[in-house]
Short mmCIF file of C-alpha atoms (C1' of nucleotides) in Angstrom, two decimals:
data_model
loop_
_atom_site.label_atom_id
_atom_site.label_comp_id
_atom_site.label_asym_id
_atom_site.label_seq_id
_atom_site.Cartn_x
_atom_site.Cartn_y
_atom_site.Cartn_z
CA MET A 1 166.55 59.95 19.70
CA THR A 2 166.11 64.15 19.40
CA ALA A 3 169.51 65.71 19.86
CA PRO A 4 169.45 67.51 23.97
CA LEU A 5 171.36 70.84 21.79
CA ARG A 6 171.42 73.80 23.85
CA LEU A 7 168.69 75.59 25.84
CA SER A 8 168.45 78.89 24.83
CA TRP A 9 167.10 81.50 27.76
CA MET A 10 164.09 82.05 24.86
CA ASP A 11 163.26 78.43 25.18
CA VAL A 12 163.82 78.44 29.36
CA ARG A 13 161.78 81.55 29.24
CA GLU A 14 159.00 79.73 26.74
CA THR A 15 158.62 76.68 29.06
CA ILE A 16 158.03 78.68 32.37
CA ARG A 17 155.62 81.07 30.18
CA THR A 18 153.73 78.28 28.93
CA ARG A 19 154.00 76.64 32.49
CA ILE A 20 152.52 80.14 33.97
CA LEU A 21 149.91 80.43 31.50
CA ASP A 22 148.59 76.48 31.54
CA ARG A 23 148.92 77.03 35.39
CA THR A 24 150.63 75.15 36.60
CA TYR A 25 152.75 78.01 38.38
CA ALA A 26 149.08 79.35 38.68
CA PRO A 27 148.16 83.46 39.92
CA GLY A 28 150.34 84.03 43.14
CA ASP A 29 152.46 81.12 43.30
CA ARG A 30 155.95 81.30 44.14
CA LEU A 31 158.10 79.67 41.60
CA PRO A 32 160.73 77.58 41.89
CA ARG A 33 164.38 78.59 43.08
CA ASP A 34 166.35 79.56 40.02
CA GLU A 35 169.14 77.37 40.51
CA ASP A 36 166.42 74.71 40.87
CA ILE A 37 164.95 75.09 37.48
CA ALA A 38 168.35 75.35 36.01
CA GLN A 39 168.81 72.34 36.93
CA GLU A 40 165.34 70.68 35.80
CA LEU A 41 166.04 71.89 32.65
CA GLY A 42 170.12 71.62 31.93
CA CYS A 43 171.12 74.99 31.88
CA ALA A 44 173.20 77.56 33.33
CA ARG A 45 171.45 79.45 36.61
CA THR A 46 172.27 82.30 34.25
CA THR A 47 170.39 81.82 31.73
CA VAL A 48 166.73 81.17 33.47
CA HIS A 49 168.20 84.52 35.45
CA ARG A 50 168.28 85.97 31.85
CA ALA A 51 164.54 84.00 31.44
CA MET A 52 163.35 85.64 33.94
CA GLN A 53 164.09 89.06 33.63
CA ASP A 54 162.24 89.00 30.54
CA LEU A 55 159.36 87.59 32.38
CA SER A 56 160.05 90.42 35.36
CA GLN A 57 160.29 93.21 32.79
CA MET A 58 157.37 92.01 31.21
CA GLY A 59 154.66 91.97 33.98
CA LEU A 60 154.82 88.14 34.11
CA VAL A 61 155.87 87.74 37.37
CA GLU A 62 157.74 89.43 39.95
CA ARG A 63 160.82 88.67 41.53
CA LYS A 64 162.39 89.34 45.08
CA ARG A 65 165.26 88.82 46.62
CA LYS A 66 165.15 86.34 49.22
CA GLY A 67 160.70 86.03 49.13
CA GLY A 68 161.32 83.93 45.47
CA THR A 69 160.03 84.75 42.03
CA HIS A 70 156.13 85.25 42.06
CA VAL A 71 153.69 84.98 39.04
CA ARG A 72 151.54 87.87 39.48
CA ALA A 73 148.21 87.78 41.31
CA ASP A 74 146.82 91.39 38.59
CA PRO A 75 148.12 91.07 35.36
CA VAL A 76 148.40 94.39 33.39
CA THR A 77 148.84 94.66 30.18
CA ARG A 78 152.40 96.55 29.42
CA ALA A 79 152.66 98.37 26.49
CA THR A 80 155.23 99.79 25.48
CA PHE A 81 155.06 103.27 22.61
CA ASP A 82 157.77 105.32 21.31
CA ILE A 83 157.14 108.71 20.74
CA PRO A 84 158.87 110.03 17.93
CA ILE A 85 160.21 113.51 16.79
CA THR A 86 156.92 115.05 15.00
CA ARG A 87 159.19 115.70 11.16
CA ARG A 88 160.46 111.97 11.44
CA GLU A 89 156.55 110.78 11.71
CA VAL A 90 155.61 112.78 9.49
CA GLU A 91 158.28 112.25 6.36
CA GLN A 92 157.59 107.84 7.46
CA GLN A 93 154.12 107.92 6.23
CA GLY A 94 155.20 109.05 3.50
CA ARG A 95 153.61 112.21 3.62
CA LYS A 96 155.30 115.94 3.01
CA TYR A 97 156.63 118.40 6.08
CA ASP A 98 155.53 121.79 6.65
CA TYR A 99 155.75 123.90 9.74
CA GLN A 100 154.60 126.63 10.80
CA LEU A 101 155.50 128.49 14.04
CA ILE A 102 152.38 130.71 15.68
CA SER A 103 154.17 132.89 18.11
CA ARG A 104 156.84 132.82 20.23
CA GLU A 105 157.08 134.74 23.42
CA MET A 106 158.62 134.81 26.84
CA GLU A 107 155.94 134.72 29.45
CA GLU A 108 154.88 134.05 33.20
CA THR A 109 154.96 130.51 34.38
CA PRO A 110 150.60 130.40 34.75
CA ILE A 111 150.35 127.95 37.96
CA PRO A 112 149.07 124.59 35.83
CA VAL A 113 152.69 124.75 34.48
CA MET A 114 153.79 124.40 36.85
CA ALA A 115 152.20 122.40 38.69
CA ARG A 116 153.78 119.85 35.49
CA LEU A 117 156.95 121.58 35.67
CA GLY A 118 157.10 120.93 40.22
CA ILE A 119 158.19 124.31 40.33
CA GLN A 120 156.56 126.26 43.09
CA GLN A 121 157.62 129.73 41.86
CA PRO A 122 156.39 131.21 38.44
CA VAL A 123 159.99 132.62 35.79
CA PRO A 124 160.24 133.53 32.74
CA MET A 125 160.18 130.95 30.17
CA LEU A 126 160.10 130.85 26.42
CA HIS A 127 155.88 130.52 25.64
CA VAL A 128 155.77 128.49 21.48
CA LYS A 129 153.42 127.90 19.52
CA ALA A 130 153.49 125.88 16.61
CA LEU A 131 151.91 123.70 14.32
CA HIS A 132 153.12 121.13 12.75
CA LEU A 133 151.17 119.58 8.74
CA ALA A 134 151.30 116.64 6.79
CA ASP A 135 151.22 116.95 3.60
CA ASN A 136 149.45 120.67 3.56
CA ARG A 137 147.03 119.70 5.90
CA PRO A 138 147.18 120.58 9.86
CA PHE A 139 148.90 117.50 12.10
CA ILE A 140 149.46 118.59 15.19
CA PHE A 141 149.21 122.09 17.60
CA GLU A 142 151.90 122.10 19.61
CA ASP A 143 151.87 124.64 22.66
CA ARG A 144 155.14 124.24 24.32
CA TRP A 145 157.04 125.74 28.03
CA VAL A 146 160.73 125.96 28.16
CA ASP A 147 162.81 126.95 31.31
CA THR A 148 165.56 129.00 30.06
CA ARG A 149 167.47 128.77 33.11
CA SER A 150 168.01 125.13 32.02
CA THR A 151 167.89 124.82 28.56
CA PRO A 152 168.83 129.49 27.89
CA GLY A 153 170.62 127.89 24.12
CA ILE A 154 166.40 127.71 22.92
CA LEU A 155 167.02 131.92 23.19
CA ASP A 156 169.21 131.50 19.51
CA VAL A 157 167.18 128.99 18.55
CA ASP A 158 165.61 130.33 14.97
CA LEU A 159 161.75 129.06 15.63
CA GLN A 160 160.37 129.88 11.68
CA VAL A 161 163.30 128.00 10.41
CA GLN A 162 163.71 124.64 12.99
CA SER A 163 161.09 123.42 15.58
CA ALA A 164 161.59 123.70 19.35
CA ASN A 165 160.29 120.44 19.50
CA GLU A 166 163.25 119.10 17.08
CA TRP A 167 165.63 121.61 17.90
CA LEU A 168 165.07 120.18 22.02
CA VAL A 169 165.20 116.20 20.64
CA HIS A 170 168.63 116.74 19.28
CA ASN A 171 170.77 119.30 21.49
CA LYS A 172 168.88 119.35 25.29
CA PRO A 173 169.16 114.98 26.39
CA TYR A 174 166.81 114.50 29.26
CA SER A 175 167.40 112.10 32.57
CA ARG A 176 163.51 111.99 33.33
CA VAL A 177 160.00 112.34 31.19
CA ASP A 178 156.81 112.39 31.70
CA VAL A 179 154.06 110.79 29.00
CA ARG A 180 150.73 111.58 28.66
CA PHE A 181 147.57 111.12 27.52
CA TYR A 182 144.04 112.17 27.40
CA ALA A 183 141.48 114.19 25.10
CA VAL A 184 140.04 116.95 24.95
CA ILE A 185 136.98 118.78 23.00
CA ALA A 186 138.52 120.90 19.63
CA GLN A 187 138.58 124.51 21.30
CA GLY A 188 140.01 128.46 20.75
CA GLU A 189 143.44 127.82 18.98
CA SER A 190 143.44 123.84 18.86
CA ALA A 191 140.20 124.05 17.01
CA ARG A 192 140.85 127.38 14.81
CA TYR A 193 144.38 124.79 14.03
CA LEU A 194 142.99 121.16 13.53
CA ALA A 195 139.36 120.98 14.27
CA THR A 196 137.81 120.71 10.32
CA SER A 197 134.04 120.04 11.94
CA ALA A 198 132.65 122.46 15.01
CA GLU A 199 132.70 119.85 17.84
CA SER A 200 135.90 117.06 17.36
CA ALA A 201 137.33 115.34 20.66
CA LEU A 202 141.24 115.90 20.22
CA LEU A 203 144.23 113.54 21.77
CA VAL A 204 146.37 115.32 23.71
CA ILE A 205 150.06 113.86 23.69
CA GLU A 206 151.28 115.60 26.55
CA ARG A 207 155.30 115.21 27.56
CA THR A 208 157.36 117.10 30.31
CA THR A 209 161.11 116.69 30.89
CA TRP A 210 163.73 117.24 33.16
CA ILE A 211 167.52 116.70 33.47
CA GLY A 212 168.16 115.94 37.26
CA GLN A 213 166.15 118.19 39.54
CA ASP A 214 165.43 121.16 36.62
CA PRO A 215 162.97 121.37 33.93
CA ILE A 216 163.27 121.82 30.62
CA THR A 217 159.98 121.75 28.19
CA THR A 218 156.81 120.58 29.13
CA VAL A 219 154.15 120.85 26.36
CA GLN A 220 151.26 119.29 25.17
CA SER A 221 150.82 117.86 21.46
CA VAL A 222 147.23 118.54 20.36
CA ALA A 223 146.11 115.52 17.12
CA ALA A 224 144.81 116.13 14.34
CA PRO A 225 141.06 114.75 14.15
CA GLY A 226 141.48 110.75 13.36
CA TYR A 227 145.17 109.78 14.82
CA GLN A 228 146.02 107.47 17.07
CA VAL A 229 149.05 106.32 19.39
CA ALA A 230 149.84 102.46 19.27
CA ALA A 231 151.53 100.61 20.75
CA GLN A 232 155.24 99.37 19.35
CA ASN A 233 153.84 95.88 19.42
CA MET B 1 193.70 106.87 45.91
CA THR B 2 190.32 106.60 45.31
CA ALA B 3 189.58 102.53 45.47
CA PRO B 4 188.50 101.62 42.00
CA LEU B 5 185.70 99.76 43.14
CA ARG B 6 184.05 97.27 41.07
CA LEU B 7 181.97 99.02 38.17
CA SER B 8 178.34 97.40 37.34
CA TRP B 9 176.77 97.38 34.64
CA MET B 10 174.63 100.13 35.99
CA ASP B 11 177.61 102.33 36.24
CA VAL B 12 179.17 101.09 32.78
CA ARG B 13 175.03 102.14 31.23
CA GLU B 14 175.59 105.71 32.68
CA THR B 15 178.83 106.46 31.84
CA ILE B 16 178.18 106.04 27.75
CA ARG B 17 174.97 107.32 28.74
CA THR B 18 176.82 110.62 29.50
CA ARG B 19 179.22 109.94 26.36
CA ILE B 20 175.95 110.34 24.84
CA LEU B 21 174.52 113.13 25.86
CA ASP B 22 176.77 114.93 25.91
CA ARG B 23 178.62 114.11 22.05
CA THR B 24 181.03 112.81 23.06
CA TYR B 25 178.78 109.92 20.88
CA ALA B 26 176.60 112.24 18.80
CA PRO B 27 173.87 110.90 17.06
CA GLY B 28 175.16 108.54 14.33
CA ASP B 29 178.23 107.27 15.56
CA ARG B 30 179.25 104.03 15.77
CA LEU B 31 180.58 103.01 19.65
CA PRO B 32 183.48 101.48 20.45
CA ARG B 33 183.80 97.51 20.61
CA ASP B 34 181.86 96.44 23.12
CA GLU B 35 185.48 95.04 24.24
CA ASP B 36 187.02 97.57 23.93
CA ILE B 37 185.37 99.82 26.32
CA ALA B 38 185.60 96.65 29.10
CA GLN B 39 188.88 96.76 29.09
CA GLU B 40 189.52 100.88 28.15
CA LEU B 41 186.39 101.25 31.97
CA GLY B 42 188.66 97.89 33.09
CA CYS B 43 185.09 95.49 33.74
CA ALA B 44 184.36 92.32 31.82
CA ARG B 45 183.05 92.22 29.09
CA THR B 46 179.57 90.73 29.46
CA THR B 47 179.48 93.73 31.58
CA VAL B 48 179.40 96.19 28.81
CA HIS B 49 177.37 94.17 27.33
CA ARG B 50 174.71 94.13 29.82
CA ALA B 51 174.27 97.96 29.73
CA MET B 52 174.17 98.14 26.18
CA GLN B 53 171.68 96.15 25.90
CA ASP B 54 169.87 98.88 28.35
CA LEU B 55 170.64 101.05 26.82
CA SER B 56 169.38 99.08 23.56
CA GLN B 57 166.44 98.72 24.86
CA MET B 58 165.28 102.21 25.79
CA GLY B 59 166.22 103.42 22.61
CA LEU B 60 169.28 105.57 23.19
CA VAL B 61 171.56 103.14 20.65
CA GLU B 62 170.96 100.15 18.09
CA ARG B 63 173.17 97.21 18.03
CA LYS B 64 173.56 95.14 14.76
CA ARG B 65 175.80 92.45 14.76
CA LYS B 66 178.98 93.39 12.34
CA GLY B 67 177.84 96.46 12.30
CA GLY B 68 178.09 97.58 15.21
CA THR B 69 176.54 100.12 18.08
CA HIS B 70 175.43 102.85 16.48
CA VAL B 71 173.52 105.86 18.68
CA ARG B 72 170.48 106.45 17.27
CA ALA B 73 170.32 109.23 14.78
CA ASP B 74 166.53 110.34 16.02
CA PRO B 75 166.03 109.45 19.81
CA VAL B 76 162.26 108.51 20.16
CA THR B 77 160.52 109.28 23.31
CA ARG B 78 160.08 106.14 24.42
CA ALA B 79 157.34 105.06 26.78
CA THR B 80 155.52 101.92 28.91
CA PHE B 81 152.05 101.95 29.94
CA ASP B 82 150.41 99.13 32.60
CA ILE B 83 146.75 99.07 31.86
CA PRO B 84 145.45 96.92 35.00
CA ILE B 85 141.87 95.43 34.96
CA THR B 86 139.32 97.94 35.86
CA ARG B 87 138.94 96.84 39.73
CA ARG B 88 142.40 97.27 39.87
CA GLU B 89 142.76 100.70 38.72
CA VAL B 90 140.01 101.91 40.99
CA GLU B 91 140.54 100.08 44.26
CA GLN B 92 143.91 100.96 43.84
CA GLN B 93 142.64 104.69 44.44
CA GLY B 94 141.16 104.14 47.02
CA ARG B 95 137.42 104.07 45.25
CA LYS B 96 134.58 101.57 45.48
CA TYR B 97 134.14 100.01 43.07
CA ASP B 98 131.07 98.90 40.98
CA TYR B 99 129.52 96.97 37.28
CA GLN B 100 126.99 96.90 35.70
CA LEU B 101 126.56 94.87 32.27
CA ILE B 102 124.31 96.72 29.97
CA SER B 103 123.72 94.05 26.84
CA ARG B 104 125.12 90.16 26.11
CA GLU B 105 123.91 89.40 22.31
CA MET B 106 125.67 87.02 20.06
CA GLU B 107 126.15 88.79 16.52
CA GLU B 108 127.70 88.60 13.62
CA THR B 109 130.31 90.21 13.90
CA PRO B 110 130.44 93.66 11.58
CA ILE B 111 132.92 95.60 9.66
CA PRO B 112 135.65 97.01 11.64
CA VAL B 113 135.47 94.23 14.04
CA MET B 114 136.95 91.82 11.66
CA ALA B 115 139.15 94.84 10.57
CA ARG B 116 140.65 94.47 14.61
CA LEU B 117 140.58 90.95 15.38
CA GLY B 118 142.03 90.62 11.53
CA ILE B 119 139.47 87.73 10.50
CA GLN B 120 137.77 87.64 6.69
CA GLN B 121 134.86 86.20 7.15
CA PRO B 122 132.19 87.58 10.08
CA VAL B 123 131.02 84.83 12.43
CA PRO B 124 128.78 85.37 15.29
CA MET B 125 130.65 86.46 18.68
CA LEU B 126 129.58 87.06 22.05
CA HIS B 127 128.76 90.77 21.91
CA VAL B 128 129.21 92.58 25.59
CA LYS B 129 128.61 95.88 26.31
CA ALA B 130 129.47 97.47 30.63
CA LEU B 131 129.80 100.08 32.42
CA HIS B 132 132.33 100.26 34.66
CA LEU B 133 131.67 102.49 38.19
CA ALA B 134 134.36 104.07 40.72
CA ASP B 135 132.47 105.40 44.29
CA ASN B 136 129.09 104.56 42.57
CA ARG B 137 129.74 106.57 39.24
CA PRO B 138 131.01 105.71 35.61
CA PHE B 139 134.23 105.48 35.35
CA ILE B 140 134.61 103.08 31.65
CA PHE B 141 132.26 101.75 29.36
CA GLU B 142 133.81 99.34 28.11
CA ASP B 143 132.50 97.63 24.19
CA ARG B 144 134.02 94.11 23.78
CA TRP B 145 133.97 91.46 21.23
CA VAL B 146 134.21 87.56 22.12
CA ASP B 147 135.71 84.90 19.57
CA THR B 148 134.00 82.13 21.37
CA ARG B 149 135.86 80.06 18.74
CA SER B 150 139.11 80.49 20.90
CA THR B 151 137.43 81.45 24.45
CA PRO B 152 133.96 79.00 25.08
CA GLY B 153 134.44 79.88 28.33
CA ILE B 154 133.21 83.25 28.23
CA LEU B 155 130.28 81.59 27.52
CA ASP B 156 129.49 79.96 30.51
CA VAL B 157 130.59 83.14 33.21
CA ASP B 158 127.59 85.02 34.58
CA LEU B 159 128.74 88.87 33.23
CA GLN B 160 126.37 90.49 35.55
CA VAL B 161 128.68 88.67 38.73
CA GLN B 162 131.87 88.76 36.90
CA SER B 163 133.00 91.62 34.22
CA ALA B 164 134.04 89.59 30.93
CA ASN B 165 137.27 91.39 31.60
CA GLU B 166 138.30 90.40 35.05
CA TRP B 167 137.46 86.98 33.32
CA LEU B 168 139.12 86.56 30.62
CA VAL B 169 142.26 88.46 32.06
CA HIS B 170 142.66 85.35 34.56
CA ASN B 171 141.49 82.62 32.73
CA LYS B 172 142.50 83.75 29.13
CA PRO B 173 146.25 83.70 28.99
CA TYR B 174 147.46 85.64 25.20
CA SER B 175 150.91 85.65 23.12
CA ARG B 176 150.30 88.86 21.40
CA VAL B 177 148.37 92.56 22.32
CA ASP B 178 147.26 95.51 20.86
CA VAL B 179 146.64 98.74 22.26
CA ARG B 180 146.20 101.55 20.62
CA PHE B 181 145.29 105.62 22.16
CA TYR B 182 143.07 107.62 20.58
CA ALA B 183 139.46 110.54 20.65
CA VAL B 184 136.05 110.56 20.04
CA ILE B 185 133.20 113.17 20.78
CA ALA B 186 130.75 111.43 23.22
CA GLN B 187 128.08 109.39 21.30
CA GLY B 188 125.35 107.47 21.33
CA GLU B 189 126.05 104.63 24.28
CA SER B 190 128.60 106.41 25.93
CA ALA B 191 128.02 109.14 25.70
CA ARG B 192 124.23 108.29 28.02
CA TYR B 193 126.85 106.22 30.52
CA LEU B 194 129.47 108.85 30.62
CA ALA B 195 129.25 112.29 29.71
CA THR B 196 128.41 114.49 32.51
CA SER B 197 128.08 117.44 29.35
CA ALA B 198 126.59 117.30 25.56
CA GLU B 199 129.58 117.20 23.63
CA SER B 200 132.87 115.73 25.67
CA ALA B 201 135.78 114.10 24.36
CA LEU B 202 136.33 110.90 25.56
CA LEU B 203 139.64 108.89 25.64
CA VAL B 204 139.26 105.17 24.25
CA ILE B 205 141.74 102.22 25.46
CA GLU B 206 141.55 99.76 22.18
CA ARG B 207 143.17 96.61 23.42
CA THR B 208 143.38 93.74 20.66
CA THR B 209 144.24 90.45 21.70
CA TRP B 210 144.82 86.66 20.38
CA ILE B 211 146.15 83.37 20.66
CA GLY B 212 148.77 82.53 18.68
CA GLN B 213 147.06 83.34 15.06
CA ASP B 214 143.41 83.13 17.10
CA PRO B 215 141.47 86.18 17.75
CA ILE B 216 140.67 86.10 21.60
CA THR B 217 138.23 89.48 21.81
CA THR B 218 139.10 93.26 21.31
CA VAL B 219 138.09 96.29 23.71
CA GLN B 220 137.25 99.62 23.00
CA SER B 221 136.35 101.11 26.67
CA VAL B 222 135.45 104.38 26.80
CA ALA B 223 137.09 106.40 29.62
CA ALA B 224 134.72 109.29 31.38
CA PRO B 225 135.47 113.23 31.12
CA GLY B 226 139.12 113.93 32.55
CA TYR B 227 140.23 110.49 32.85
CA GLN B 228 143.86 110.05 31.75
CA VAL B 229 146.71 107.52 31.36
CA ALA B 230 150.17 108.93 32.39
CA ALA B 231 153.13 106.05 31.51
CA GLN B 232 155.58 104.56 34.30
CA ASN B 233 158.08 105.80 35.98
"C1'" DA C 1 170.43 85.06 60.18
"C1'" DA C 2 169.77 82.76 56.46
"C1'" DG C 3 167.68 82.13 51.86
"C1'" DT C 4 167.60 84.50 47.20
"C1'" DG C 5 167.78 86.45 43.38
"C1'" DG C 6 171.55 89.93 41.24
"C1'" DT C 7 175.53 90.85 39.26
"C1'" DC C 8 181.01 89.70 37.94
"C1'" DT C 9 184.51 86.74 35.87
"C1'" DA C 10 186.79 85.09 31.92
"C1'" DG C 11 186.43 82.05 28.48
"C1'" DA C 12 184.67 79.53 25.31
"C1'" DC C 13 181.08 79.24 20.87
"C1'" DC C 14 177.71 81.09 17.65
"C1'" DA C 15 175.30 84.33 14.80
"C1'" DC C 16 174.31 86.94 11.95
"C1'" DC C 17 174.81 91.21 8.99
"C1'" DT C 18 178.27 93.65 6.82
"C1'" DT C 19 181.93 94.47 3.17
"C1'" DA D 1 185.11 86.00 5.08
"C1'" DG D 2 186.09 88.14 9.41
"C1'" DG D 3 184.39 91.24 12.09
"C1'" DT D 4 180.74 91.82 15.73
"C1'" DG D 5 177.36 91.53 19.23
"C1'" DG D 6 175.13 87.00 21.26
"C1'" DT D 7 175.16 84.14 24.54
"C1'" DC D 8 176.09 80.01 27.91
"C1'" DT D 9 178.74 78.03 30.89
"C1'" DA D 10 180.95 77.51 36.15
"C1'" DG D 11 181.85 79.73 40.41
"C1'" DA D 12 182.06 82.94 42.58
"C1'" DC D 13 180.76 87.16 45.95
"C1'" DC D 14 176.99 90.28 47.07
"C1'" DA D 15 172.88 92.68 48.45
"C1'" DC D 16 169.15 93.01 50.39
"C1'" DT D 17 164.48 90.97 52.15
"C1'" DT D 18 161.95 88.22 54.61
"C1'" DG D 19 161.05 84.98 58.85
#
DNA sequence: AAGTGGTCTAGACCACCTT
DNA sequence: AGGTGGTCTAGACCACTTG
């Protein structure tokens, strides 16, 4: 006889997942209570709970107290992306990293930037433009606004030497972040610094961070032609 | 006296997180053992473990058996994206969804598609092009290849009525998915169907799915100008 | 009001990895 | 070889949410 080995939560997860995929539990269906599944499979309820937690996080099921566990009717593709420090990203590709400060000025917050940061009144902010290079070729053009009220330390940093990107990541923790991707036509500065041909489509990674309610920074990182962002799998 | 209420794992997580952010535990540092933290804070080790699990998933710490828990030296911005069925996405915006099949043909797999799917030899595949509309305006142009060896059912679907996107999501589970984003210049068909002006930059969401080792489908979803992908949360 | 998931505890054993 | 995180169990109580 095959030994009835102890079930791990991953075993349980795969069992449930298989049942969802083969429609034993169809989209919209309610699954048995954790405890019933535990009894059926012969493990503790905690183990089923752990499995369900994972399935829930994957977006396969939805759980509600009293409501029970349901197979999601409209499955979504869920993907997680890691956006590293630019220096790190370049170096991990085995390429040489360089960095150039383009400009650094105090300016009144423009309307679109206010919208991104969620503030109502313009204030003086540090506006930084910089170029990151990989093997001496333009890699990412960075257009950043830093709120000096929440982050006065940035004013003492020599941005010729260390990128704002790097300083902030190492020195300014955030509690909330908004990340979005979109495409733009190369134009103006981004074209001048990045574009190899007249008409290029560039991927923009826009990130905005807050600490509590206070805005820290918002940045548009415009990547050189050909750049892709891939999920962590 | 303030009542020493029971600590939840989220409390523990916030305590640890705060210590990481204020450098009590600096980047690269090794944290105390779970059990020591548990004793210090006055909770069970399991509770600390649950908190650490979350911090680890957020990318704030790295854990290794025997190696202990370390604060990640190079923090990354980690973001999770949900990519819904296109119909769903449009309808959730309160807009009218429509769909048009553009073409549907059996073709030999081209080299780039073979690369995406990870196959060595070309085989006949179903090549589908379609347009998704929101309020009668082009929304997403979809260029898809379906491996009919793993997914013969697609051949019986009337793609005039139901999009391959929708049918696959509801009928073909996958075990692995690759997702990536990049930008392209509107040209050829994508320009014809989506572009409002001559030179547009379009965001492409490329997804490839497998069941076990077998490829299912790969699709380039080219979004209309202005489209953004935003992280959950 | 009651059912279901969420969490905590205490103890035990396991598995992986560094030293 | 030993230390650390990973997991399982059993039981208890809590908290949310639905009927």
